[in-house]
mmCIF file of C-alpha atoms in Angstrom:
data_model
loop_
_atom_site.group_PDB
_atom_site.id
_atom_site.type_symbol
_atom_site.label_atom_id
_atom_site.label_comp_id
_atom_site.label_asym_id
_atom_site.label_seq_id
_atom_site.Cartn_x
_atom_site.Cartn_y
_atom_site.Cartn_z
ATOM 1 C CA MET A 1 129.792 160.056 102.077
ATOM 2 C CA THR A 2 126.121 160.476 102.989
ATOM 3 C CA TYR A 3 125.146 160.383 106.643
ATOM 4 C CA TRP A 4 121.788 158.930 107.619
ATOM 5 C CA ASN A 5 119.568 160.388 110.331
ATOM 6 C CA ALA A 6 117.116 158.669 112.683
ATOM 7 C CA SER A 7 114.196 159.017 110.250
ATOM 8 C CA ASP A 8 116.093 156.834 107.759
ATOM 9 C CA ASP A 9 116.601 153.983 110.266
ATOM 10 C CA HIS A 10 113.874 151.928 108.600
ATOM 11 C CA VAL A 11 115.756 152.085 105.281
ATOM 12 C CA VAL A 12 119.052 151.129 106.936
ATOM 13 C CA SER A 13 117.362 148.217 108.718
ATOM 14 C CA ILE A 14 115.623 146.894 105.583
ATOM 15 C CA VAL A 15 118.768 147.137 103.444
ATOM 16 C CA ASN A 16 120.992 145.548 106.095
ATOM 17 C CA ASN A 17 118.549 142.661 106.612
ATOM 18 C CA THR A 18 117.969 142.070 102.897
ATOM 19 C CA TYR A 19 121.590 142.522 101.786
ATOM 20 C CA MET A 20 123.653 141.201 104.696
ATOM 21 C CA ASN A 21 127.397 141.635 104.052
ATOM 22 C CA PHE A 22 126.619 143.742 100.960
ATOM 23 C CA THR A 23 130.050 145.390 100.790
ATOM 24 C CA SER A 24 131.909 142.082 100.587
ATOM 25 C CA ASN A 25 129.469 140.530 98.066
ATOM 26 C CA VAL A 26 128.704 143.511 95.839
ATOM 27 C CA ASN A 27 130.220 141.926 92.709
ATOM 28 C CA GLU A 28 128.809 138.408 93.269
ATOM 29 C CA THR A 29 125.913 137.748 90.881
ATOM 30 C CA GLU A 30 124.646 134.756 92.868
ATOM 31 C CA TYR A 31 124.462 136.892 96.017
ATOM 32 C CA HIS A 32 121.915 139.223 94.395
ATOM 33 C CA GLN A 33 119.626 136.436 93.172
ATOM 34 C CA GLY A 34 116.528 136.085 95.288
ATOM 35 C CA ARG A 35 117.025 139.456 96.981
ATOM 36 C CA ALA A 36 114.947 142.531 96.242
ATOM 37 C CA ILE A 37 113.456 145.470 98.100
ATOM 38 C CA LEU A 38 109.991 146.607 97.061
ATOM 39 C CA ALA A 39 109.090 150.205 97.860
ATOM 40 C CA SER A 40 105.719 151.908 97.992
ATOM 41 C CA THR A 41 106.764 155.311 96.626
ATOM 42 C CA LEU A 42 109.400 156.764 94.329
ATOM 43 C CA ASP A 43 110.774 158.763 97.280
ATOM 44 C CA VAL A 44 111.462 155.550 99.194
ATOM 45 C CA VAL A 45 113.079 154.027 96.096
ATOM 46 C CA GLU A 46 115.377 157.049 95.816
ATOM 47 C CA THR A 47 116.300 156.879 99.520
ATOM 48 C CA VAL A 48 117.115 153.159 99.305
ATOM 49 C CA ASN A 49 119.175 153.707 96.135
ATOM 50 C CA GLU A 50 121.152 156.556 97.711
ATOM 51 C CA TYR A 51 121.890 154.454 100.790
ATOM 52 C CA MET A 52 123.024 151.427 98.772
ATOM 53 C CA ILE A 53 125.275 153.577 96.583
ATOM 54 C CA ALA A 54 126.804 155.033 99.761
ATOM 55 C CA LEU A 55 127.548 151.477 100.976
ATOM 56 C CA ASN A 56 129.382 150.608 97.764
ATOM 57 C CA ALA A 57 133.088 151.514 97.783
ATOM 58 C CA ALA A 58 133.200 152.026 93.997
ATOM 59 C CA GLU A 59 132.994 155.615 92.823
ATOM 60 C CA ALA A 60 129.519 156.619 91.708
ATOM 61 C CA LYS A 61 129.042 158.177 88.291
ATOM 62 C CA ALA A 62 126.143 160.515 87.510
ATOM 63 C CA TYR A 63 124.263 160.132 84.220
ATOM 64 C CA LEU A 64 122.066 163.048 83.125
ATOM 65 C CA SER A 65 119.066 163.085 80.820
ATOM 66 C CA SER A 66 118.802 165.445 77.890
ATOM 67 C CA ASP A 67 117.613 168.813 79.184
ATOM 68 C CA THR A 68 116.444 170.802 76.204
ATOM 69 C CA THR A 69 112.956 171.510 74.942
ATOM 70 C CA CYS A 70 111.886 170.842 71.372
ATOM 71 C CA ARG A 71 111.794 174.032 69.339
ATOM 72 C CA SER A 72 109.425 174.603 66.468
ATOM 73 C CA ASP A 73 108.459 177.633 64.398
ATOM 74 C CA TYR A 74 105.247 178.062 66.391
ATOM 75 C CA ASN A 75 106.386 177.830 70.004
ATOM 76 C CA VAL A 76 109.958 179.114 70.118
ATOM 77 C CA ASP A 77 109.580 181.248 73.233
ATOM 78 C CA LEU A 78 106.388 179.822 74.714
ATOM 79 C CA LEU A 79 107.821 176.463 75.820
ATOM 80 C CA GLN A 80 110.938 178.062 77.267
ATOM 81 C CA ASP A 81 108.769 180.273 79.467
ATOM 82 C CA LEU A 82 106.403 177.500 80.582
ATOM 83 C CA HIS A 83 108.855 174.621 80.981
ATOM 84 C CA THR A 84 112.103 175.824 82.490
ATOM 85 C CA LEU A 85 115.016 173.397 82.727
ATOM 86 C CA GLU A 86 114.702 173.441 86.515
ATOM 87 C CA PHE A 87 111.056 172.365 86.243
ATOM 88 C CA LEU A 88 111.749 169.634 83.667
ATOM 89 C CA ASN A 89 114.706 168.289 85.680
ATOM 90 C CA SER A 90 112.636 168.156 88.884
ATOM 91 C CA ILE A 91 109.856 165.909 87.500
ATOM 92 C CA ARG A 92 109.612 162.658 89.483
ATOM 93 C CA CYS A 93 106.867 160.287 88.373
ATOM 94 C CA SER A 94 106.414 156.718 87.278
ATOM 95 C CA GLY A 95 107.320 156.105 83.648
ATOM 96 C CA VAL A 96 109.564 159.180 83.364
ATOM 97 C CA PRO A 97 113.267 158.688 84.113
ATOM 98 C CA ASN A 98 114.830 161.021 86.677
ATOM 99 C CA HIS A 99 117.091 163.738 85.302
ATOM 100 C CA GLU A 100 120.066 162.371 87.247
ATOM 101 C CA LEU A 101 120.858 158.699 87.733
ATOM 102 C CA LYS A 102 123.814 157.768 89.948
ATOM 103 C CA LEU A 103 125.355 154.353 89.376
ATOM 104 C CA ASN A 104 128.528 152.563 90.319
ATOM 105 C CA VAL A 105 130.009 149.137 89.685
ATOM 106 C CA GLY A 106 127.868 146.692 91.639
ATOM 107 C CA SER A 107 124.665 148.754 91.387
ATOM 108 C CA LEU A 108 121.521 146.743 90.791
ATOM 109 C CA VAL A 109 119.272 147.981 87.989
ATOM 110 C CA MET A 110 116.015 146.759 86.489
ATOM 111 C CA LEU A 111 115.004 147.159 82.863
ATOM 112 C CA LEU A 112 111.760 149.070 82.501
ATOM 113 C CA ARG A 113 111.296 148.381 78.801
ATOM 114 C CA ASN A 114 111.382 145.285 76.631
ATOM 115 C CA THR A 115 114.761 145.477 74.909
ATOM 116 C CA ASP A 116 115.629 142.118 73.316
ATOM 117 C CA HIS A 117 113.510 139.040 74.086
ATOM 118 C CA SER A 118 115.896 136.700 72.270
ATOM 119 C CA VAL A 119 118.602 137.227 74.902
ATOM 120 C CA GLY A 120 116.260 137.672 77.872
ATOM 121 C CA LEU A 121 116.259 141.473 78.092
ATOM 122 C CA TYR A 122 112.665 142.385 78.882
ATOM 123 C CA ASN A 123 110.717 144.487 81.356
ATOM 124 C CA GLY A 124 111.664 143.405 84.888
ATOM 125 C CA THR A 125 115.064 141.876 84.082
ATOM 126 C CA ARG A 126 117.536 142.662 86.881
ATOM 127 C CA LEU A 127 121.139 143.451 86.036
ATOM 128 C CA VAL A 128 124.335 144.229 87.952
ATOM 129 C CA ILE A 129 126.481 147.076 86.618
ATOM 130 C CA THR A 130 130.005 145.794 85.857
ATOM 131 C CA LYS A 131 131.504 148.852 84.145
ATOM 132 C CA THR A 132 130.637 152.547 83.908
ATOM 133 C CA GLU A 133 131.841 154.748 81.064
ATOM 134 C CA ASN A 134 130.859 158.269 80.009
ATOM 135 C CA HIS A 135 128.012 157.247 77.685
ATOM 136 C CA VAL A 136 127.847 153.468 78.076
ATOM 137 C CA LEU A 137 127.073 151.019 80.870
ATOM 138 C CA GLU A 138 128.091 147.367 80.959
ATOM 139 C CA ALA A 139 125.989 144.965 82.995
ATOM 140 C CA LYS A 140 125.426 141.254 83.486
ATOM 141 C CA PHE A 141 122.346 139.325 84.508
#
């Protein structure tokens, strides 16, 4: 379990005021409607996500991005020297998914790409994770 220090009190306060009784309502879809936390930076987003995952009793599962560079005949060794796996995995910027994503049943996620307009899966759609498998997530909106 993660322990929060005094500098994270603002995150604890915002989460507890926005998601009152979160642990007892984590699987209730209606509970999540009309609730959202907007953050000014990706660091704040990550801190809020870590705190909310710590509140959830379900075991968190880590999903990793692919961590290999594209090899071609012209740059076989050059890219490996310039872009180490540690560097690639540490990139944190808007539009690029983090290398590691931790999720558990009850986690709230938002689609960042238009997926299927016919069923309502478009940029900004919020979903609740209902099942986590090794390579597949199940969610409902």
